[in-house]
PDB file of C-alpha atoms in Angstrom:
ATOM      1  CA  MET A  10      18.343  12.077  24.013  1.00  0.00           C
ATOM      2  CA  GLY A  11      19.277  11.701  20.317  1.00  0.00           C
ATOM      3  CA  SER A  12      18.441  14.199  17.676  1.00  0.00           C
ATOM      4  CA  PRO A  13      15.105  13.789  15.888  1.00  0.00           C
ATOM      5  CA  PRO A  14      15.096  12.063  12.498  1.00  0.00           C
ATOM      6  CA  SER A  15      15.816  14.199   9.472  1.00  0.00           C
ATOM      7  CA  THR A  16      12.799  15.209   7.452  1.00  0.00           C
ATOM      8  CA  GLY A  17      14.775  15.732   4.322  1.00  0.00           C
ATOM      9  CA  THR A  18      14.213  19.487   4.326  1.00  0.00           C
ATOM     10  CA  GLN A  19      16.198  22.500   5.459  1.00  0.00           C
ATOM     11  CA  PRO A  20      15.480  26.152   6.061  1.00  0.00           C
ATOM     12  CA  SER A  21      15.233  28.184   2.871  1.00  0.00           C
ATOM     13  CA  THR A  22      14.627  31.776   1.908  1.00  0.00           C
ATOM     14  CA  GLY A  23      10.904  31.123   1.979  1.00  0.00           C
ATOM     15  CA  PRO A  24       8.360  31.718  -0.747  1.00  0.00           C
ATOM     16  CA  LEU A  25       8.435  34.955  -2.770  1.00  0.00           C
ATOM     17  CA  PRO A  26       5.438  37.325  -2.533  1.00  0.00           C
ATOM     18  CA  SER A  27       2.796  36.688  -5.237  1.00  0.00           C
ATOM     19  CA  THR A  28       2.940  38.800  -8.338  1.00  0.00           C
ATOM     20  CA  GLY A  29       0.319  36.869 -10.323  1.00  0.00           C
ATOM     21  CA  LEU A  30       2.799  35.330 -12.829  1.00  0.00           C
ATOM     22  CA  LEU A  31       0.422  32.487 -13.610  1.00  0.00           C
ATOM     23  CA  ALA A  32      -2.955  34.177 -13.167  1.00  0.00           C
ATOM     24  CA  ASP A  33      -5.732  32.250 -14.876  1.00  0.00           C
ATOM     25  CA  LYS A  34      -3.359  29.555 -16.148  1.00  0.00           C
ATOM     26  CA  VAL A  35      -4.120  25.839 -15.875  1.00  0.00           C
ATOM     27  CA  VAL A  36      -1.049  24.006 -14.728  1.00  0.00           C
ATOM     28  CA  LEU A  37      -0.615  20.199 -14.630  1.00  0.00           C
ATOM     29  CA  VAL A  38       2.190  18.964 -12.359  1.00  0.00           C
ATOM     30  CA  ASN A  39       3.091  15.300 -12.875  1.00  0.00           C
ATOM     31  CA  GLY A  40       4.547  13.833  -9.741  1.00  0.00           C
ATOM     32  CA  GLY A  41       3.071  16.722  -7.870  1.00  0.00           C
ATOM     33  CA  SER A  42       1.933  15.161  -4.584  1.00  0.00           C
ATOM     34  CA  GLN A  43       5.247  15.572  -2.698  1.00  0.00           C
ATOM     35  CA  GLY A  44       8.754  16.891  -2.890  1.00  0.00           C
ATOM     36  CA  VAL A  45       9.659  19.317  -5.678  1.00  0.00           C
ATOM     37  CA  GLY A  46       6.405  18.705  -7.505  1.00  0.00           C
ATOM     38  CA  ALA A  47       4.330  19.636  -4.477  1.00  0.00           C
ATOM     39  CA  ALA A  48       6.439  22.779  -4.011  1.00  0.00           C
ATOM     40  CA  ILE A  49       5.776  23.699  -7.670  1.00  0.00           C
ATOM     41  CA  ALA A  50       2.013  23.158  -7.198  1.00  0.00           C
ATOM     42  CA  ARG A  51       2.084  25.503  -4.154  1.00  0.00           C
ATOM     43  CA  ALA A  52       4.009  28.129  -5.988  1.00  0.00           C
ATOM     44  CA  ALA A  53       1.779  27.924  -9.050  1.00  0.00           C
ATOM     45  CA  VAL A  54      -1.385  28.344  -6.932  1.00  0.00           C
ATOM     46  CA  ARG A  55       0.217  31.261  -5.077  1.00  0.00           C
ATOM     47  CA  GLU A  56       0.819  32.900  -8.484  1.00  0.00           C
ATOM     48  CA  GLY A  57      -2.817  32.567  -9.487  1.00  0.00           C
ATOM     49  CA  ALA A  58      -2.919  29.245 -11.359  1.00  0.00           C
ATOM     50  CA  VAL A  59      -5.470  26.459 -11.239  1.00  0.00           C
ATOM     51  CA  VAL A  60      -3.566  23.265 -10.620  1.00  0.00           C
ATOM     52  CA  ALA A  61      -3.915  19.548 -11.206  1.00  0.00           C
ATOM     53  CA  VAL A  62      -1.346  17.239  -9.572  1.00  0.00           C
ATOM     54  CA  THR A  63      -0.734  13.556 -10.269  1.00  0.00           C
ATOM     55  CA  GLY A  64       0.588  10.788  -8.120  1.00  0.00           C
ATOM     56  CA  ARG A  65       0.285   7.087  -7.461  1.00  0.00           C
ATOM     57  CA  ARG A  66      -0.829   7.372  -3.877  1.00  0.00           C
ATOM     58  CA  PRO A  67      -4.022   9.268  -3.090  1.00  0.00           C
ATOM     59  CA  GLU A  68      -3.241  10.150   0.519  1.00  0.00           C
ATOM     60  CA  PRO A  69      -0.500  12.748  -0.096  1.00  0.00           C
ATOM     61  CA  GLY A  70      -2.221  13.971  -3.228  1.00  0.00           C
ATOM     62  CA  GLU A  71      -5.527  14.617  -1.586  1.00  0.00           C
ATOM     63  CA  ALA A  72      -3.826  16.153   1.441  1.00  0.00           C
ATOM     64  CA  LEU A  73      -2.042  18.618  -0.821  1.00  0.00           C
ATOM     65  CA  VAL A  74      -5.226  19.567  -2.639  1.00  0.00           C
ATOM     66  CA  THR A  75      -6.934  20.126   0.742  1.00  0.00           C
ATOM     67  CA  GLU A  76      -4.010  22.331   1.819  1.00  0.00           C
ATOM     68  CA  LEU A  77      -4.153  24.372  -1.423  1.00  0.00           C
ATOM     69  CA  ALA A  78      -7.943  24.762  -1.143  1.00  0.00           C
ATOM     70  CA  ALA A  79      -7.610  25.950   2.480  1.00  0.00           C
ATOM     71  CA  ALA A  80      -5.165  28.605   1.234  1.00  0.00           C
ATOM     72  CA  GLY A  81      -7.812  29.810  -1.297  1.00  0.00           C
ATOM     73  CA  GLY A  82      -6.472  27.904  -4.327  1.00  0.00           C
ATOM     74  CA  LYS A  83      -8.224  25.738  -6.787  1.00  0.00           C
ATOM     75  CA  ALA A  84      -6.602  22.345  -7.345  1.00  0.00           C
ATOM     76  CA  MET A  85      -7.426  18.741  -7.981  1.00  0.00           C
ATOM     77  CA  PHE A  86      -5.612  15.399  -7.615  1.00  0.00           C
ATOM     78  CA  VAL A  87      -5.465  12.924 -10.479  1.00  0.00           C
ATOM     79  CA  ARG A  88      -4.390   9.438  -9.438  1.00  0.00           C
ATOM     80  CA  ALA A  89      -2.019   8.093 -12.070  1.00  0.00           C
ATOM     81  CA  ASP A  90       0.768   5.577 -12.318  1.00  0.00           C
ATOM     82  CA  LEU A  91       3.022   7.323 -14.807  1.00  0.00           C
ATOM     83  CA  ALA A  92       4.942   4.112 -15.546  1.00  0.00           C
ATOM     84  CA  ASP A  93       1.930   3.444 -17.781  1.00  0.00           C
ATOM     85  CA  ALA A  94       2.071   5.824 -20.774  1.00  0.00           C
ATOM     86  CA  ALA A  95      -1.720   5.612 -21.203  1.00  0.00           C
ATOM     87  CA  GLN A  96      -2.173   6.978 -17.669  1.00  0.00           C
ATOM     88  CA  ALA A  97       0.253   9.781 -18.344  1.00  0.00           C
ATOM     89  CA  LYS A  98      -1.831  10.788 -21.399  1.00  0.00           C
ATOM     90  CA  ALA A  99      -5.080  10.266 -19.458  1.00  0.00           C
ATOM     91  CA  ALA A 100      -3.945  12.677 -16.773  1.00  0.00           C
ATOM     92  CA  VAL A 101      -3.769  15.389 -19.403  1.00  0.00           C
ATOM     93  CA  ALA A 102      -7.222  14.429 -20.725  1.00  0.00           C
ATOM     94  CA  ARG A 103      -8.634  14.523 -17.227  1.00  0.00           C
ATOM     95  CA  THR A 104      -7.227  18.021 -16.638  1.00  0.00           C
ATOM     96  CA  VAL A 105      -8.678  19.253 -19.895  1.00  0.00           C
ATOM     97  CA  GLU A 106     -12.033  17.679 -18.997  1.00  0.00           C
ATOM     98  CA  ALA A 107     -12.061  19.437 -15.627  1.00  0.00           C
ATOM     99  CA  TYR A 108     -10.619  22.819 -16.550  1.00  0.00           C
ATOM    100  CA  GLY A 109     -11.034  23.128 -20.326  1.00  0.00           C
ATOM    101  CA  ARG A 110      -7.330  23.160 -21.299  1.00  0.00           C
ATOM    102  CA  VAL A 111      -3.731  22.824 -20.178  1.00  0.00           C
ATOM    103  CA  ASP A 112      -1.623  25.935 -20.399  1.00  0.00           C
ATOM    104  CA  CYS A 113       1.451  24.626 -18.533  1.00  0.00           C
ATOM    105  CA  LEU A 114       2.882  21.236 -17.927  1.00  0.00           C
ATOM    106  CA  VAL A 115       5.566  20.272 -15.421  1.00  0.00           C
ATOM    107  CA  ASN A 116       7.063  16.791 -15.580  1.00  0.00           C
ATOM    108  CA  SER A 117       8.428  16.352 -12.018  1.00  0.00           C
ATOM    109  CA  ALA A 118       7.924  12.699 -11.424  1.00  0.00           C
ATOM    110  CA  GLY A 119      11.184  10.705 -11.107  1.00  0.00           C
ATOM    111  CA  LEU A 120      12.591   7.325 -10.155  1.00  0.00           C
ATOM    112  CA  THR A 121      16.009   7.386  -8.437  1.00  0.00           C
ATOM    113  CA  SER A 122      16.501   3.728  -7.486  1.00  0.00           C
ATOM    114  CA  ARG A 123      20.124   2.647  -7.744  1.00  0.00           C
ATOM    115  CA  GLY A 124      21.845   0.506 -10.353  1.00  0.00           C
ATOM    116  CA  THR A 125      25.336   0.322 -11.945  1.00  0.00           C
ATOM    117  CA  LEU A 126      26.271  -0.662 -15.413  1.00  0.00           C
ATOM    118  CA  LEU A 127      27.120  -4.150 -14.113  1.00  0.00           C
ATOM    119  CA  ASP A 128      24.205  -4.893 -11.819  1.00  0.00           C
ATOM    120  CA  THR A 129      21.255  -3.141 -13.517  1.00  0.00           C
ATOM    121  CA  THR A 130      18.621  -5.661 -14.627  1.00  0.00           C
ATOM    122  CA  PRO A 131      16.506  -5.228 -17.751  1.00  0.00           C
ATOM    123  CA  GLU A 132      13.528  -4.786 -15.422  1.00  0.00           C
ATOM    124  CA  LEU A 133      15.147  -1.911 -13.511  1.00  0.00           C
ATOM    125  CA  PHE A 134      16.280  -0.254 -16.724  1.00  0.00           C
ATOM    126  CA  ASP A 135      12.730  -0.436 -18.107  1.00  0.00           C
ATOM    127  CA  GLN A 136      11.385   1.109 -14.895  1.00  0.00           C
ATOM    128  CA  HIS A 137      13.625   4.065 -15.270  1.00  0.00           C
ATOM    129  CA  ILE A 138      12.803   4.559 -18.884  1.00  0.00           C
ATOM    130  CA  ALA A 139       9.101   4.315 -18.175  1.00  0.00           C
ATOM    131  CA  ILE A 140       9.078   6.934 -15.391  1.00  0.00           C
ATOM    132  CA  ASN A 141      11.904   9.222 -16.365  1.00  0.00           C
ATOM    133  CA  LEU A 142      11.571   9.326 -20.112  1.00  0.00           C
ATOM    134  CA  LYS A 143       8.493   7.639 -21.506  1.00  0.00           C
ATOM    135  CA  ALA A 144       5.996   9.332 -19.159  1.00  0.00           C
ATOM    136  CA  PRO A 145       7.284  12.868 -19.927  1.00  0.00           C
ATOM    137  CA  PHE A 146       7.268  12.046 -23.629  1.00  0.00           C
ATOM    138  CA  PHE A 147       3.599  11.017 -23.726  1.00  0.00           C
ATOM    139  CA  ALA A 148       2.474  13.656 -21.269  1.00  0.00           C
ATOM    140  CA  MET A 149       4.101  16.289 -23.524  1.00  0.00           C
ATOM    141  CA  GLN A 150       2.495  14.630 -26.510  1.00  0.00           C
ATOM    142  CA  ALA A 151      -1.014  15.020 -25.060  1.00  0.00           C
ATOM    143  CA  ALA A 152      -0.448  18.489 -23.544  1.00  0.00           C
ATOM    144  CA  VAL A 153       1.192  19.977 -26.670  1.00  0.00           C
ATOM    145  CA  ALA A 154      -1.599  18.471 -28.804  1.00  0.00           C
ATOM    146  CA  ASP A 155      -4.132  20.390 -26.688  1.00  0.00           C
ATOM    147  CA  MET A 156      -2.139  23.619 -26.947  1.00  0.00           C
ATOM    148  CA  VAL A 157      -1.653  23.231 -30.760  1.00  0.00           C
ATOM    149  CA  GLY A 158      -5.243  22.135 -31.254  1.00  0.00           C
ATOM    150  CA  ARG A 159      -6.450  25.349 -29.616  1.00  0.00           C
ATOM    151  CA  GLY A 160      -3.909  27.501 -31.454  1.00  0.00           C
ATOM    152  CA  ALA A 161      -2.742  28.763 -28.102  1.00  0.00           C
ATOM    153  CA  PRO A 162       0.731  29.290 -26.610  1.00  0.00           C
ATOM    154  CA  GLY A 163       1.884  27.081 -23.749  1.00  0.00           C
ATOM    155  CA  THR A 164       4.863  26.130 -21.668  1.00  0.00           C
ATOM    156  CA  VAL A 165       6.478  22.932 -20.468  1.00  0.00           C
ATOM    157  CA  VAL A 166       9.195  22.502 -17.873  1.00  0.00           C
ATOM    158  CA  ASN A 167      10.878  19.117 -17.447  1.00  0.00           C
ATOM    159  CA  ILE A 168      12.623  18.496 -14.122  1.00  0.00           C
ATOM    160  CA  ILE A 169      15.750  16.621 -15.101  1.00  0.00           C
ATOM    161  CA  THR A 170      18.982  16.275 -13.129  1.00  0.00           C
ATOM    162  CA  SER A 171      22.581  17.496 -13.134  1.00  0.00           C
ATOM    163  CA  SER A 172      23.470  13.846 -13.224  1.00  0.00           C
ATOM    164  CA  ALA A 173      22.378  13.752 -16.852  1.00  0.00           C
ATOM    165  CA  HIS A 174      25.880  15.090 -17.570  1.00  0.00           C
ATOM    166  CA  GLY A 175      27.334  11.811 -16.368  1.00  0.00           C
ATOM    167  CA  GLY A 176      26.366  11.156 -12.761  1.00  0.00           C
ATOM    168  CA  GLN A 177      27.609   8.646 -10.236  1.00  0.00           C
ATOM    169  CA  PRO A 178      28.337   5.009 -11.112  1.00  0.00           C
ATOM    170  CA  PHE A 179      25.300   3.835  -9.070  1.00  0.00           C
ATOM    171  CA  LEU A 180      22.902   5.882 -11.205  1.00  0.00           C
ATOM    172  CA  ALA A 181      23.491   4.236 -14.542  1.00  0.00           C
ATOM    173  CA  PRO A 182      19.813   3.583 -15.593  1.00  0.00           C
ATOM    174  CA  TYR A 183      18.739   6.864 -14.096  1.00  0.00           C
ATOM    175  CA  VAL A 184      21.339   8.772 -16.043  1.00  0.00           C
ATOM    176  CA  ALA A 185      20.488   6.954 -19.270  1.00  0.00           C
ATOM    177  CA  ALA A 186      16.822   7.887 -18.989  1.00  0.00           C
ATOM    178  CA  LYS A 187      17.322  11.484 -17.848  1.00  0.00           C
ATOM    179  CA  ALA A 188      19.942  12.156 -20.495  1.00  0.00           C
ATOM    180  CA  GLY A 189      17.321  11.047 -22.987  1.00  0.00           C
ATOM    181  CA  LEU A 190      14.946  13.608 -21.504  1.00  0.00           C
ATOM    182  CA  VAL A 191      17.499  16.334 -22.108  1.00  0.00           C
ATOM    183  CA  GLY A 192      17.592  15.492 -25.773  1.00  0.00           C
ATOM    184  CA  LEU A 193      13.771  15.131 -25.939  1.00  0.00           C
ATOM    185  CA  THR A 194      13.323  18.538 -24.336  1.00  0.00           C
ATOM    186  CA  ARG A 195      15.439  20.247 -27.022  1.00  0.00           C
ATOM    187  CA  ASN A 196      13.885  18.223 -29.804  1.00  0.00           C
ATOM    188  CA  ALA A 197      10.325  19.079 -28.745  1.00  0.00           C
ATOM    189  CA  ALA A 198      11.175  22.697 -28.187  1.00  0.00           C
ATOM    190  CA  HIS A 199      12.600  23.013 -31.697  1.00  0.00           C
ATOM    191  CA  ALA A 200       9.648  21.161 -33.246  1.00  0.00           C
ATOM    192  CA  HIS A 201       7.020  23.441 -31.614  1.00  0.00           C
ATOM    193  CA  ARG A 202       8.672  26.803 -31.449  1.00  0.00           C
ATOM    194  CA  HIS A 203       6.464  28.163 -34.254  1.00  0.00           C
ATOM    195  CA  ASP A 204       3.439  26.962 -32.328  1.00  0.00           C
ATOM    196  CA  ARG A 205       4.529  29.309 -29.523  1.00  0.00           C
ATOM    197  CA  VAL A 206       4.906  26.341 -27.228  1.00  0.00           C
ATOM    198  CA  ARG A 207       8.034  26.842 -25.122  1.00  0.00           C
ATOM    199  CA  ILE A 208       9.720  23.752 -23.638  1.00  0.00           C
ATOM    200  CA  ASN A 209      12.591  23.985 -21.198  1.00  0.00           C
ATOM    201  CA  GLY A 210      14.388  21.788 -18.694  1.00  0.00           C
ATOM    202  CA  LEU A 211      15.919  22.154 -15.276  1.00  0.00           C
ATOM    203  CA  ASN A 212      18.918  20.027 -14.285  1.00  0.00           C
ATOM    204  CA  ILE A 213      18.513  20.112 -10.562  1.00  0.00           C
ATOM    205  CA  GLY A 214      21.335  19.110  -8.177  1.00  0.00           C
ATOM    206  CA  TRP A 215      21.140  17.308  -4.850  1.00  0.00           C
ATOM    207  CA  THR A 216      17.832  18.440  -3.357  1.00  0.00           C
ATOM    208  CA  ALA A 217      16.345  18.040   0.146  1.00  0.00           C
ATOM    209  CA  THR A 218      13.051  16.187  -0.251  1.00  0.00           C
ATOM    210  CA  GLU A 219      11.143  13.446   1.511  1.00  0.00           C
ATOM    211  CA  GLY A 220      12.061  11.114  -1.325  1.00  0.00           C
ATOM    212  CA  GLU A 221      15.790  11.874  -1.039  1.00  0.00           C
ATOM    213  CA  ASP A 222      15.600  11.200   2.710  1.00  0.00           C
ATOM    214  CA  ALA A 223      14.071   7.790   2.027  1.00  0.00           C
ATOM    215  CA  THR A 224      16.631   7.080  -0.702  1.00  0.00           C
ATOM    216  CA  GLN A 225      19.621   7.947   1.511  1.00  0.00           C
ATOM    217  CA  ARG A 226      18.327   5.686   4.252  1.00  0.00           C
ATOM    218  CA  ALA A 227      17.318   2.786   1.987  1.00  0.00           C
ATOM    219  CA  PHE A 228      20.325   2.664  -0.390  1.00  0.00           C
ATOM    220  CA  HIS A 229      23.157   4.309   1.568  1.00  0.00           C
ATOM    221  CA  GLY A 230      22.503   3.428   5.182  1.00  0.00           C
ATOM    222  CA  ALA A 231      22.152   7.100   6.189  1.00  0.00           C
ATOM    223  CA  GLY A 232      21.428   8.029   9.760  1.00  0.00           C
ATOM    224  CA  ASP A 233      19.355  10.800  11.242  1.00  0.00           C
ATOM    225  CA  ASP A 234      22.031  13.400  10.714  1.00  0.00           C
ATOM    226  CA  TRP A 235      22.778  12.629   7.034  1.00  0.00           C
ATOM    227  CA  LEU A 236      21.280  15.955   5.861  1.00  0.00           C
ATOM    228  CA  GLU A 237      23.358  18.033   8.161  1.00  0.00           C
ATOM    229  CA  GLN A 238      26.541  16.147   7.180  1.00  0.00           C
ATOM    230  CA  ALA A 239      25.782  16.456   3.506  1.00  0.00           C
ATOM    231  CA  ALA A 240      25.019  20.160   3.761  1.00  0.00           C
ATOM    232  CA  ALA A 241      28.290  20.855   5.542  1.00  0.00           C
ATOM    233  CA  ARG A 242      30.207  19.491   2.505  1.00  0.00           C
ATOM    234  CA  LEU A 243      28.403  21.646  -0.074  1.00  0.00           C
ATOM    235  CA  PRO A 244      29.544  25.091  -1.241  1.00  0.00           C
ATOM    236  CA  MET A 245      26.389  26.878  -0.149  1.00  0.00           C
ATOM    237  CA  GLY A 246      26.054  24.959   3.111  1.00  0.00           C
ATOM    238  CA  LYS A 247      22.687  23.393   2.187  1.00  0.00           C
ATOM    239  CA  LEU A 248      21.120  21.097  -0.381  1.00  0.00           C
ATOM    240  CA  GLY A 249      18.800  22.524  -3.057  1.00  0.00           C
ATOM    241  CA  GLN A 250      15.444  23.595  -1.632  1.00  0.00           C
ATOM    242  CA  PRO A 251      12.136  22.584  -3.275  1.00  0.00           C
ATOM    243  CA  ASP A 252      10.466  25.989  -2.799  1.00  0.00           C
ATOM    244  CA  GLU A 253      13.417  27.775  -4.393  1.00  0.00           C
ATOM    245  CA  ILE A 254      13.322  25.399  -7.387  1.00  0.00           C
ATOM    246  CA  ALA A 255       9.549  25.967  -7.544  1.00  0.00           C
ATOM    247  CA  ASP A 256       9.986  29.733  -7.824  1.00  0.00           C
ATOM    248  CA  PHE A 257      12.362  29.202 -10.786  1.00  0.00           C
ATOM    249  CA  VAL A 258       9.947  26.786 -12.465  1.00  0.00           C
ATOM    250  CA  VAL A 259       7.102  29.309 -12.118  1.00  0.00           C
ATOM    251  CA  PHE A 260       9.257  31.932 -13.841  1.00  0.00           C
ATOM    252  CA  LEU A 261       9.955  29.559 -16.696  1.00  0.00           C
ATOM    253  CA  LEU A 262       6.305  28.645 -17.048  1.00  0.00           C
ATOM    254  CA  SER A 263       5.337  32.341 -17.012  1.00  0.00           C
ATOM    255  CA  GLU A 264       5.437  34.923 -19.777  1.00  0.00           C
ATOM    256  CA  ARG A 265       8.181  36.734 -17.857  1.00  0.00           C
ATOM    257  CA  SER A 266      10.646  34.211 -19.203  1.00  0.00           C
ATOM    258  CA  GLY A 267      10.043  35.656 -22.582  1.00  0.00           C
ATOM    259  CA  VAL A 268      10.987  33.682 -25.700  1.00  0.00           C
ATOM    260  CA  VAL A 269      13.314  31.206 -23.962  1.00  0.00           C
ATOM    261  CA  THR A 270      12.806  27.668 -25.249  1.00  0.00           C
ATOM    262  CA  GLY A 271      14.993  24.618 -25.677  1.00  0.00           C
ATOM    263  CA  SER A 272      17.116  25.560 -22.693  1.00  0.00           C
ATOM    264  CA  VAL A 273      18.276  22.959 -20.208  1.00  0.00           C
ATOM    265  CA  ILE A 274      19.464  24.972 -17.240  1.00  0.00           C
ATOM    266  CA  ASP A 275      21.879  23.660 -14.581  1.00  0.00           C
ATOM    267  CA  TRP A 276      20.243  24.527 -11.255  1.00  0.00           C
ATOM    268  CA  ASP A 277      23.040  23.452  -9.001  1.00  0.00           C
ATOM    269  CA  GLN A 278      25.906  24.725  -6.842  1.00  0.00           C
ATOM    270  CA  ASN A 279      28.538  22.557  -8.476  1.00  0.00           C
ATOM    271  CA  VAL A 280      29.956  23.883 -11.763  1.00  0.00           C
ATOM    272  CA  LEU A 281      30.182  21.539 -14.708  1.00  0.00           C
ATOM    273  CA  GLY A 282      33.792  21.353 -15.814  1.00  0.00           C
ATOM    274  CA  GLY A 283      35.158  23.144 -12.758  1.00  0.00           C
ATOM    275  CA  LEU A 284      38.051  21.373 -11.039  1.00  0.00           C
ATOM    276  CA  ASP A 285      39.809  21.977  -7.696  1.00  0.00           C
TER     277      ASP A 285
END
């Protein structure tokens, strides 16, 4: 018999014990119904937050909310197509309507479909800009407006990518949009530092998610053992794990990360500029 299909996940260190880092906070996770976003939602609830998650498909979103409620958490799903800036802003409004405010925003939604400089169409380019740059821009606009309007501190974490430093040739539109998000993160952080709104970014590396599994199969002809083969080539012997990323994001969202703002942190096992 052959080995079972890869699920796109690997064993990790497991979740940290709760210390209440986000107690009584309202956290909106865009793109939170699966993958890294879902892991962040789970970690935020574990740390005491009330959570709203957005996604295009209701099935995984509602399933996650049910899971979080069964674990004693409070969460809701907001159906939104973040390619539409109006829906990105409306998701913030819906969260404020339900919970009274937004204390923390995580922009985790991402489009990773492939395209090179020579074969990317204007339509594909626009899709990447819409999801990977425009949606975070207008979600931040709405969330920061709520924070500033209440005269309250807040935090934002943008999930970006280590490919924003340059990336592979087949990621041209993705890199263009995500590199823009790096600049936007720093610009917004500078603009709102005196409002006590801290905005940081995380350049994550190759990560084991359901979406990555689908991408490897669709665009690279990967077989059932692609994850094991990929892990064997990496320094730490595994891809990045969503729950480990989630713990780091929770720290950045929380007051324990202090005054840090405008930082775009490389969360990866490959070192920029390092050569063998």
